[in-house]
Short mmCIF file of C-alpha atoms and ligand atoms in Angstrom, two decimals:
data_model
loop_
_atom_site.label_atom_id
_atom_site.label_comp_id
_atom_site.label_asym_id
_atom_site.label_seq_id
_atom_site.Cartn_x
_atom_site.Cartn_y
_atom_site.Cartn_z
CA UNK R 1139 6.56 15.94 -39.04
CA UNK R 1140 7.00 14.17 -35.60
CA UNK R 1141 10.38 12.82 -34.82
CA UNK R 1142 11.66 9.50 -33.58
CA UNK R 1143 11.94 11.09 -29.84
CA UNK R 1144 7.99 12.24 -29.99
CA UNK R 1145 6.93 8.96 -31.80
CA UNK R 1146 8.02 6.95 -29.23
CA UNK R 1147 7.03 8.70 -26.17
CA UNK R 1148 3.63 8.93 -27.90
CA UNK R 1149 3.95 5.15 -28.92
CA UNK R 1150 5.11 5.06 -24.66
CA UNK R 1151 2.12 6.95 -23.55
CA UNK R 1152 -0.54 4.49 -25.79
CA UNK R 1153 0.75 1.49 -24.28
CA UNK R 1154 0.86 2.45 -20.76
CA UNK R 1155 -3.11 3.54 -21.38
CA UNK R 1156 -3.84 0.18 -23.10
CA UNK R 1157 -2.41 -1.79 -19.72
CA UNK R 1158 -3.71 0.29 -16.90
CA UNK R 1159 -7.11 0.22 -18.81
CA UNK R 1160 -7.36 -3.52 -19.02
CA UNK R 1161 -6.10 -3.54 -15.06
CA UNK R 1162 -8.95 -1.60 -14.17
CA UNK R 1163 -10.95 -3.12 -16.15
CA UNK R 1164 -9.56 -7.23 -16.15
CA UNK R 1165 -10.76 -7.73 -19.67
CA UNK R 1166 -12.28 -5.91 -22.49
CA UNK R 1167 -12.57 -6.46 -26.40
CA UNK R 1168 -10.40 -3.53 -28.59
CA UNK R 1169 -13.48 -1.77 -29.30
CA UNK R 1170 -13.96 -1.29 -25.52
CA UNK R 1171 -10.45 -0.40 -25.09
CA UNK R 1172 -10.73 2.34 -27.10
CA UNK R 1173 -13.27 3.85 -25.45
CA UNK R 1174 -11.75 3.48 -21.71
CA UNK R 1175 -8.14 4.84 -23.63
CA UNK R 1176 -9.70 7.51 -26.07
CA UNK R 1177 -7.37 5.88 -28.68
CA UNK R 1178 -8.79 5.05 -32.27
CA UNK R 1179 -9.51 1.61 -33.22
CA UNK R 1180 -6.24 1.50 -35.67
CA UNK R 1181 -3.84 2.94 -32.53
CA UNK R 1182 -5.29 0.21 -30.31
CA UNK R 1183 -5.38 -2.76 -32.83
CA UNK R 1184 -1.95 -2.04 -33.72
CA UNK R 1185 -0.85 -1.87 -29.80
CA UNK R 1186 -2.35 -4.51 -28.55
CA UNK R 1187 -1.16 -6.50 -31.30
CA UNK R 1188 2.33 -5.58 -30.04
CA UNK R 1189 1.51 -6.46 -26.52
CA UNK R 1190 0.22 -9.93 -27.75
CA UNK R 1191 3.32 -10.72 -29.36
CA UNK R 1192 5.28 -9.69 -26.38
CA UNK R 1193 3.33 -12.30 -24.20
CA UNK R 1194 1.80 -9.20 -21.92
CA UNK R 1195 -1.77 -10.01 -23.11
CA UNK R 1196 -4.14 -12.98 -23.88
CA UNK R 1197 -6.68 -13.62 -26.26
CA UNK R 1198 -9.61 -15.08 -24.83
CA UNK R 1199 -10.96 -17.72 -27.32
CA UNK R 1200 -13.00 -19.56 -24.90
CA UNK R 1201 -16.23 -17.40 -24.85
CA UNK R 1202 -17.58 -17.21 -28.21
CA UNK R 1203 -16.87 -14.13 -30.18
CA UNK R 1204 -19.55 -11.34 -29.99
CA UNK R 1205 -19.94 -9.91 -34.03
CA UNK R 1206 -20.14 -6.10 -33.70
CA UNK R 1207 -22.35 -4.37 -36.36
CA UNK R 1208 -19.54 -3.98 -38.79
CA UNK R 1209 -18.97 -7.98 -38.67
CA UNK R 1210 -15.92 -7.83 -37.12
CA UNK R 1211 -15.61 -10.46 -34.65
CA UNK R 1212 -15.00 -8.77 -30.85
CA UNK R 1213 -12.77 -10.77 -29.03
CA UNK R 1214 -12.03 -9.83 -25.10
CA UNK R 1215 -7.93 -9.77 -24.23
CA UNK R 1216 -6.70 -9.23 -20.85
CA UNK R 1217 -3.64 -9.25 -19.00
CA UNK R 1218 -1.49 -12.63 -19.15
CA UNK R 1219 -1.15 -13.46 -15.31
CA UNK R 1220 2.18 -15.67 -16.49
CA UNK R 1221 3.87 -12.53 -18.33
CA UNK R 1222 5.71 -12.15 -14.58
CA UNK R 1223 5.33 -12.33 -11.11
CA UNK R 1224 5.26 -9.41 -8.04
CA UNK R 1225 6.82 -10.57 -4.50
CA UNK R 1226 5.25 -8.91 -1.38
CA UNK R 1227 7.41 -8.78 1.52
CA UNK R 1228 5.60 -7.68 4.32
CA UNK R 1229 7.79 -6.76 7.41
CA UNK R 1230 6.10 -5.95 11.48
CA UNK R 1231 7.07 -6.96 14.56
CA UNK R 1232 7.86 -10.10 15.01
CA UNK R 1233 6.68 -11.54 11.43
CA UNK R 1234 8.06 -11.38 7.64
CA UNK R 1235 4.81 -12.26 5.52
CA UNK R 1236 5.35 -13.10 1.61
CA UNK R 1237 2.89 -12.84 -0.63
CA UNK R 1238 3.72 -14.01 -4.53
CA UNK R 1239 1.28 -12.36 -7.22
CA UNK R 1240 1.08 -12.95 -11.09
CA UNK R 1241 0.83 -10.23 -13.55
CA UNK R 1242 -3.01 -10.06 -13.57
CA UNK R 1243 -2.53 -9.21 -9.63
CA UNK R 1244 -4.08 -12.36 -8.41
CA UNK R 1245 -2.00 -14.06 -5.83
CA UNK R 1246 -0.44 -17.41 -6.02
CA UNK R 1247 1.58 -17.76 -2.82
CA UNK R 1248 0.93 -16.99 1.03
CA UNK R 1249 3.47 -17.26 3.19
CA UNK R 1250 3.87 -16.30 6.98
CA UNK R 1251 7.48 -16.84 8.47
CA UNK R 1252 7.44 -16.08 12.99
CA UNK R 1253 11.19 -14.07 13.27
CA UNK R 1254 12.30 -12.62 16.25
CA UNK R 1255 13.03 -9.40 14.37
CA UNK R 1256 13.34 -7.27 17.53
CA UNK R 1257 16.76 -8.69 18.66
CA UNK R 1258 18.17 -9.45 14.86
CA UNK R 1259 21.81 -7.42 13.99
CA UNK R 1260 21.57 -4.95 11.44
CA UNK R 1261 23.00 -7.08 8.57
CA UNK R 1262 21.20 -9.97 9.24
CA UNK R 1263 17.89 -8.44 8.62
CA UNK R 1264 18.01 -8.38 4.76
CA UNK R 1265 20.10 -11.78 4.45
CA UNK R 1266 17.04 -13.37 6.46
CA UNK R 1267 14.50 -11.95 4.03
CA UNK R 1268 16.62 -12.83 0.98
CA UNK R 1269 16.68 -16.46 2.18
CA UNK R 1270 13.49 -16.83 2.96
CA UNK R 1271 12.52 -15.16 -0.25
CA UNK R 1272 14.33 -17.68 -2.30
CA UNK R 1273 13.09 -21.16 -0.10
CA UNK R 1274 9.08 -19.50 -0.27
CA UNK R 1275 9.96 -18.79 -4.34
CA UNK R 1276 11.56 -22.70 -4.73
CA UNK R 1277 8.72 -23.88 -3.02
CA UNK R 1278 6.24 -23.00 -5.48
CA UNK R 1279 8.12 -24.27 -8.48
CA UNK R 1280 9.24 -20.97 -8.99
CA UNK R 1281 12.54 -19.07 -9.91
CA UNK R 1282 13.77 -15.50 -9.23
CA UNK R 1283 13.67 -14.69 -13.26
CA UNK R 1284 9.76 -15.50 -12.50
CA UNK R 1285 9.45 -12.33 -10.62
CA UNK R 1286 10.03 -8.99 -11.85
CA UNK R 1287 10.50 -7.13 -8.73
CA UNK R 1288 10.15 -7.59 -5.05
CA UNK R 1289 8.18 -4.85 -2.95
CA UNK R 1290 8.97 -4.61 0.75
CA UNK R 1291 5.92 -3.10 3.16
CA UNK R 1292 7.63 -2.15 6.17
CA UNK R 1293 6.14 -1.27 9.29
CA UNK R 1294 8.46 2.24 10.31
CA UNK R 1295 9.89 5.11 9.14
CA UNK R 1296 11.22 3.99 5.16
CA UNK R 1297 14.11 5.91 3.54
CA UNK R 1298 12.64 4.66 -0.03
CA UNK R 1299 15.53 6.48 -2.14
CA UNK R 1300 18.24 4.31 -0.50
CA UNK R 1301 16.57 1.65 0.71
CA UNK R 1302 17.13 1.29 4.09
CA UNK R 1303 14.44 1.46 6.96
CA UNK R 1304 15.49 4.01 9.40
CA UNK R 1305 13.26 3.50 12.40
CA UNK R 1306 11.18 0.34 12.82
CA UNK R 1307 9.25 -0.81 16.02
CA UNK R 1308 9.81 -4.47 14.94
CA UNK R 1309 14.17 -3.58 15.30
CA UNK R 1310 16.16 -2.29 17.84
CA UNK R 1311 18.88 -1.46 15.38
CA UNK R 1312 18.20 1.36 12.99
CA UNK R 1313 19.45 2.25 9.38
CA UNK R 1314 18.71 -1.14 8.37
CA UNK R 1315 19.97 -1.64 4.22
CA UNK R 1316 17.26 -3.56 2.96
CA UNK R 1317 17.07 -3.23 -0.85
CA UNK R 1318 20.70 -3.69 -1.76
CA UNK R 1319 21.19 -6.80 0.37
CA UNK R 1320 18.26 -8.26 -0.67
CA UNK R 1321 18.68 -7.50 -4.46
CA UNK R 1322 22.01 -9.05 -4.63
CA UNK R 1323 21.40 -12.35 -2.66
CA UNK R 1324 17.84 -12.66 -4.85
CA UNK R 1325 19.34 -11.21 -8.21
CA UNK R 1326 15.26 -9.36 -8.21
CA UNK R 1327 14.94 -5.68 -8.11
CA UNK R 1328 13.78 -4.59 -5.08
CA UNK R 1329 12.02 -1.69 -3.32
CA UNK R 1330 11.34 -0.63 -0.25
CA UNK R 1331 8.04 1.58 1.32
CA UNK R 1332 6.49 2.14 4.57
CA UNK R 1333 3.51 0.56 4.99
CA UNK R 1334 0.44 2.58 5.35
CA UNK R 1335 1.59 4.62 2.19
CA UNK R 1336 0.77 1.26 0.24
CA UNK R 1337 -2.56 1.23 1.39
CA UNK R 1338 -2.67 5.01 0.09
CA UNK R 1339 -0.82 3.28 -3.18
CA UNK R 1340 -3.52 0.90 -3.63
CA UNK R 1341 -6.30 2.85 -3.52
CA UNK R 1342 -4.88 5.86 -5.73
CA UNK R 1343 -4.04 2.67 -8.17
CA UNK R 1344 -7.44 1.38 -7.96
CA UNK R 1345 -9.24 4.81 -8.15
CA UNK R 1346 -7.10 6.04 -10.38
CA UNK R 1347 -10.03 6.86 -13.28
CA UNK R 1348 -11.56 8.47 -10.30
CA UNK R 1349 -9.55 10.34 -8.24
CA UNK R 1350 -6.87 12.86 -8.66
CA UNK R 1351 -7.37 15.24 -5.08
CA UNK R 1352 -5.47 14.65 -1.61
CA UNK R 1353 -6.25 12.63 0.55
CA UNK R 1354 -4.93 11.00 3.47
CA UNK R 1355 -5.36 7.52 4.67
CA UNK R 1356 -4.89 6.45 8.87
CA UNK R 1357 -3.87 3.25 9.83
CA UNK R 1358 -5.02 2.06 12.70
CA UNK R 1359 -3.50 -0.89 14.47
CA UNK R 1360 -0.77 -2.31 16.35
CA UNK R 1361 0.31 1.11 15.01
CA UNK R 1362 -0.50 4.14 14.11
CA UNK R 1363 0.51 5.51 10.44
CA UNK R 1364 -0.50 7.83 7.37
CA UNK R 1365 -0.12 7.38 3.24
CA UNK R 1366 -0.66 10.91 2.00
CA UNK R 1367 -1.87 11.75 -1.52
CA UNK R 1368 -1.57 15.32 -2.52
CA UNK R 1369 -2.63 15.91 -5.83
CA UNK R 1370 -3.32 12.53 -7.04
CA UNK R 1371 0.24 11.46 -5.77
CA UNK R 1372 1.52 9.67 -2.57
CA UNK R 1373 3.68 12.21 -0.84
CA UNK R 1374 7.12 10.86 0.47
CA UNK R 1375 9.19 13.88 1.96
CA UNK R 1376 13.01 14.50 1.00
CA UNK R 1377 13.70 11.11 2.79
CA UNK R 1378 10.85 8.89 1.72
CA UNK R 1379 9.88 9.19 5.49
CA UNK R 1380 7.14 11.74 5.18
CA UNK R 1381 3.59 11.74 7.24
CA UNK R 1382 4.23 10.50 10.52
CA UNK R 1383 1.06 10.98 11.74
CA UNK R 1384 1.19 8.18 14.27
CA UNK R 1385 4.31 10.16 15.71
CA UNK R 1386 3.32 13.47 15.93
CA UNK R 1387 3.03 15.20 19.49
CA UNK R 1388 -0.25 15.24 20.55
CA UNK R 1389 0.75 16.04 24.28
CA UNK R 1390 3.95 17.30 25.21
CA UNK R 1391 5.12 15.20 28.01
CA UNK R 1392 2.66 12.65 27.21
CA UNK R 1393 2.43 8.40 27.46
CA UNK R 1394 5.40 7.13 26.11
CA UNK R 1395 5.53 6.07 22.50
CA UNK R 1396 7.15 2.83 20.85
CA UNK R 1397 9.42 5.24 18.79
CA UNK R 1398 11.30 6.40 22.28
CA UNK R 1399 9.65 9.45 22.36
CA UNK R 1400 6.67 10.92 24.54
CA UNK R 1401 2.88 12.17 23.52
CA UNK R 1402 2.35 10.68 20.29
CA UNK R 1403 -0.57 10.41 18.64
CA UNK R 1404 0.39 6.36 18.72
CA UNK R 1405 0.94 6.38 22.03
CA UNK R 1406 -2.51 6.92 22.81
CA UNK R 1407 -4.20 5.32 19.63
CA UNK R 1408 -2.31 2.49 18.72
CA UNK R 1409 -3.78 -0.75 20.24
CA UNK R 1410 -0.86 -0.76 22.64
CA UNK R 1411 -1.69 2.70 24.10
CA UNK R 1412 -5.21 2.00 24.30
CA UNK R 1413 -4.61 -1.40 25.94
CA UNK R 1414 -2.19 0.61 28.47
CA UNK R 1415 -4.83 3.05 28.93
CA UNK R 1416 -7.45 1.03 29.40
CA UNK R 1417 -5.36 -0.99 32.49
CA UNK R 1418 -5.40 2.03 33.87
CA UNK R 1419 -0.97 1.85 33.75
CA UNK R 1420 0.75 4.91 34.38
CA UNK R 1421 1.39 6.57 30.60
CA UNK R 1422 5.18 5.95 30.96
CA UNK R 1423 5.03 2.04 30.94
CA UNK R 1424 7.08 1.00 28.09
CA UNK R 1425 5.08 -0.11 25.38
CA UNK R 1426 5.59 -4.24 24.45
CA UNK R 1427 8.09 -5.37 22.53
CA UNK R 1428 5.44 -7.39 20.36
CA UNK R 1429 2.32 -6.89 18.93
CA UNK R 1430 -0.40 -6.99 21.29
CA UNK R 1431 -2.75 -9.93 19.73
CA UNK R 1432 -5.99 -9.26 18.25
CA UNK R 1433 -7.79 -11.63 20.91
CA UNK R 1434 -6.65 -8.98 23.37
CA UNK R 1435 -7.86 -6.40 21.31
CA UNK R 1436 -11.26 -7.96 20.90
CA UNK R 1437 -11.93 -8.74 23.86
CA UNK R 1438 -11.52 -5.03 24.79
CA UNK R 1439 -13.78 -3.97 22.56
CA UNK R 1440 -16.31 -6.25 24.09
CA UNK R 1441 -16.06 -4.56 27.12
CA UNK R 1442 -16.30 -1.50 25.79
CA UNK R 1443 -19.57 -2.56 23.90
CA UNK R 1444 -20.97 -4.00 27.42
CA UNK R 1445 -20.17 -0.61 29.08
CA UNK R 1446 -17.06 -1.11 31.00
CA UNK R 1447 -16.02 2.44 31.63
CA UNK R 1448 -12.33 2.33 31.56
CA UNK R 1449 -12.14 0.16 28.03
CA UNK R 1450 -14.60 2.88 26.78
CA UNK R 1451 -12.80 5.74 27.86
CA UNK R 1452 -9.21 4.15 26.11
CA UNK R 1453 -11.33 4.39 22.81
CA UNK R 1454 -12.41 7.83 23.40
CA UNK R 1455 -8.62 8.89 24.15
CA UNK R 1456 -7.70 7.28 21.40
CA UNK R 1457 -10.42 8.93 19.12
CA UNK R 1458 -8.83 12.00 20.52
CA UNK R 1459 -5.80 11.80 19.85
CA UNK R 1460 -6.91 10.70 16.26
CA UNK R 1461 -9.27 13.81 15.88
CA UNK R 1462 -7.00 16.51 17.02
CA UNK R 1463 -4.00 15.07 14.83
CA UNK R 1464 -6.46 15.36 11.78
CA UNK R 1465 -7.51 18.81 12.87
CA UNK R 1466 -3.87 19.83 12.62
CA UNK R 1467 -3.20 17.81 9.23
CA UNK R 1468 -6.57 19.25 7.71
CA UNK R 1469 -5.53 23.28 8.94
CA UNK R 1470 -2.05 22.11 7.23
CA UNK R 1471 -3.20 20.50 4.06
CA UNK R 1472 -7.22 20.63 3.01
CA UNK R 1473 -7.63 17.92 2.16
CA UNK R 1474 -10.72 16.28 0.74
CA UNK R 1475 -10.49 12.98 1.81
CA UNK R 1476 -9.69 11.15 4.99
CA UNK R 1477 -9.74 7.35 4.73
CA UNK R 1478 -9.31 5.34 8.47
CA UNK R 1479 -8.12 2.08 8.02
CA UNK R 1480 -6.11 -1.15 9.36
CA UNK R 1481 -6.91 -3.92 12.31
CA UNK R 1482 -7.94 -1.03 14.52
CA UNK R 1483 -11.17 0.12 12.38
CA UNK R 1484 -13.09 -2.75 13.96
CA UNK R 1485 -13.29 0.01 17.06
CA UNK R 1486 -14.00 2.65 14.87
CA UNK R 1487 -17.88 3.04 16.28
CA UNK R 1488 -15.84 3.17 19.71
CA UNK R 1489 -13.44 5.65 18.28
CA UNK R 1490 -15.51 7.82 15.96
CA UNK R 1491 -17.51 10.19 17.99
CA UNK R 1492 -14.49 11.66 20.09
CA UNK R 1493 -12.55 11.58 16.10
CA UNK R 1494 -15.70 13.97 15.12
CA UNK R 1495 -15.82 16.17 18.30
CA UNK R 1496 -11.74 16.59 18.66
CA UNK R 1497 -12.11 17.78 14.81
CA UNK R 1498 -14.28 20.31 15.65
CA UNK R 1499 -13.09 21.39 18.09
CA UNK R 1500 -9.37 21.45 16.43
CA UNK R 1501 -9.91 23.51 13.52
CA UNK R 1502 -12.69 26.07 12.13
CA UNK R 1503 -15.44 25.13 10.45
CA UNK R 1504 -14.20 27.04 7.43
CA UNK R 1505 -11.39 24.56 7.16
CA UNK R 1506 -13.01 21.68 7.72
CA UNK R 1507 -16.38 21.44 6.10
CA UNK R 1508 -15.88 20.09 2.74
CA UNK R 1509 -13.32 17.08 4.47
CA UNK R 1510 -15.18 13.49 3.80
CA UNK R 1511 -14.07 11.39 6.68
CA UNK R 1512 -14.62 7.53 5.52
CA UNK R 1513 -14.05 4.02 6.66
CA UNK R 1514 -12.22 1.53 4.44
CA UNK R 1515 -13.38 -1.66 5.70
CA UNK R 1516 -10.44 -4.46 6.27
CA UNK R 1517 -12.00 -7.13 4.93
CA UNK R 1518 -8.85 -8.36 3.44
CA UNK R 1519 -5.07 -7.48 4.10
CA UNK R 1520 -5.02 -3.49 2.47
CA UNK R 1521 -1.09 -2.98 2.75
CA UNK R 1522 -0.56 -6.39 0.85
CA UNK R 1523 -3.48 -5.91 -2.02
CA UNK R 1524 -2.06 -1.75 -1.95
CA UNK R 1525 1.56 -3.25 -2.83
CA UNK R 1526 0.91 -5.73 -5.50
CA UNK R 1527 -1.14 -2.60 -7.23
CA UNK R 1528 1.95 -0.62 -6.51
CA UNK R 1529 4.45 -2.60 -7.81
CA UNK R 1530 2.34 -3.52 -11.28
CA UNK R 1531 1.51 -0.08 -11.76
CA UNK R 1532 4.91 0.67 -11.70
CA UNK R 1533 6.33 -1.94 -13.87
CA UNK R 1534 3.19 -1.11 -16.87
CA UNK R 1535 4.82 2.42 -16.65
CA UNK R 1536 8.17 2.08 -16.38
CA UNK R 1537 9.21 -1.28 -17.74
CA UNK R 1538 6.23 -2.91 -20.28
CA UNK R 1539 4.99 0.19 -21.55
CA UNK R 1540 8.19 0.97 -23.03
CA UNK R 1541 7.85 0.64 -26.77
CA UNK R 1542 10.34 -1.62 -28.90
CA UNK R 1543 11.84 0.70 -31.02
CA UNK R 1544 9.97 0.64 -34.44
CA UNK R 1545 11.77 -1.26 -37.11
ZN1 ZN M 2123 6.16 8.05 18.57
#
């Protein structure tokens, strides 16, 4: 005989399959859902019917009902997109972007807000985001009990268990409390990651059927950065500040790095160090305060296309500093995937052969033959679309899939 404590973890465990299933699959009739789940038709009838009532799924009654060969009629439900909303808070150098998203994951709101975030004091960081958080929210009709929880995408190093964001290129303060501030002027929960570990998020979300190995994904851009997934999970350290890769030493004594150190892996990779090496600059010019723009960018990567030697040869010191960072991180980790991604993959065909050569020449072919290096095209913004699956993925499992307790 089961008790109350297994019932409802079980009862716990059935509803959290029911949502992610119809989020990967955006709609599906019960008989369907049972399939995707592995749950019998009574289990799933009786859940969803639950989730109905609780105003977390629809009915569609607009397509007419398909009559399986039992004659029942097979109606599709989905996710209701109105059951709450996800905020986005994006946060680089020199910009706070906001993105609002329903509970289907389809967003609602776009927002970008120009702040001078390099010179900003350390307290007024979160009270700026709060506010504009609550004008972007009022200008789309919308209150904070519409939103469940806000997610914060910040470009730096991310203490997630506290909140705060402990090295940033868009601040010259560090230790900058984030979640608490923002939490209490908003009155929405609030978290706080680093950036390229939400594209990692979004893809383990989306491939989630799929894919249970480790992997690690590079973001290339106005930075350099890494989301880790060992095991099927994003890997965050003992202070939520884990895989550096844009910061680790590629050579000692090396061009000097937006995090005030010298020889990273950024510093030659990033579109900053490129830029710098491209101009021929000596490698200790301090990198910009801002972003370099992506007009700049392209227009480098013109040259390099027509055959301009120095523009080519910043891509294929970037591609080694790339490669011989991912020799290192595949003799440390084996992993099976390696996913580039960000502004910076438009170079990638720049980029890629010196990547390939500086691997193989950085680690034994033992090591490295079964690694799948792939390109995750940027057609849209990956950190933003990797958050909003974050944060609904965590609120099916920790919040909705919670069972009422049985009467
Ligand atoms: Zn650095």
């Amino acid at each position: 005989m089961m008790n109350k404590a297994d019932s409802d973890l079980i009862r716990r465990q059935n509803r959290h399959l029911v949502l992610e299933a119809l989020r990967f699959a955006g709609r599906a009739p019960r008989v369907e859902l049972g399939r995707l789940t592995g749950l019998s038709l009574a289990t799933i009838t009786s859940i969803t019917a639950q989730l109905l009532n609780e105003g977390l799924l629809l009915e569609d009654n607009t397509v007419a009902p398909i009559t399986t060969r039992r004659g029942r009629p097979s109606v599709d439900l989905s996710l209701n997109p109105s059951a709450t909303h996800v905020i986005v808070l994006k946060i680089s150098i020199g910009k706070f972007e906001m993105v609002l998203a329903d509970y289907a994951g389809t967003r609602v709101a776009h927002q970008i807000k120009t702040v001078a975030t390099y010179d900003m004091k350390i307290h007024d960081v979160g009270k700026k985001a709060a506010s504009l958080i609550l004008a972007f929210l009022s200008e789309h009709n919308k209150s904070p009990a519409d939103v469940r929880i806000i997610g914060i995408a910040a470009q730096g190093a991310a203490e997630t268990g506290v909140g705060h964001l402990m090295w940033s290129p868009a601040f010259k303060e560090v230790n900058i409390p984030l979640t608490e501030p923002i939490s209490r002027l908003t009155g929405i929960y609030c978290r706080l990651s680093n950036d390229a570990n939400m594209i990692a998020e979004g893809l383990m979300a989306r491939e989630h059927y799929l894919y249970k190995g480790t992997a690690a994904v590079i973001f290339m851009g106005y930075g350099v950065g890494m989301g880790l997934v060992i095991d099927g999970k994003t890997y965050h350290g003992s202070t939520g500040a884990a895989a550096e890769f844009g910061h680790m030493n590629h050579i000692p004594h090396g061009a000097m790095c937006r995090c005030g150190m010298s020889g990273c892996i950024e510093a030659y990779a990033s579109d900053y160090g490129i830029l710098r090496t491209a101009q021929g600059l000596p490698v200790n010019t301090p990198p910009p305060l801002d972003a370099v723009e992506p007009e700049v960018m392209m227009a480098l990567e013109t040259s390099a296309r027509q055959g301009d030697g120095a523009a080519l040869g910043a891509y294929v010191k970037a591609g080694e500093a790339i490669g011989f960072g991912l020799a290192r991180m595949i003799a440390l980790l084996s992993p099976d995937r390696i996913i580039i991604s960000g502004p910076g993959i438009r170079a990638f065909d720049l980029a890629e052969p010196a990547i390939a050569a500086s691997i193989d020449e950085g680690v034994v072919t033992a090591l490295r033959q079964n690694v799948k290096l792939e390109k995750l095209p940027m057609d849209h913004d990956m950190i933003i679309t990797g958050t909003i699956d974050k944060l609904l993925h965590d609120l099916d499992r920790e919040v909705f899939a919670r069972a009422e307790p049985a009467a």
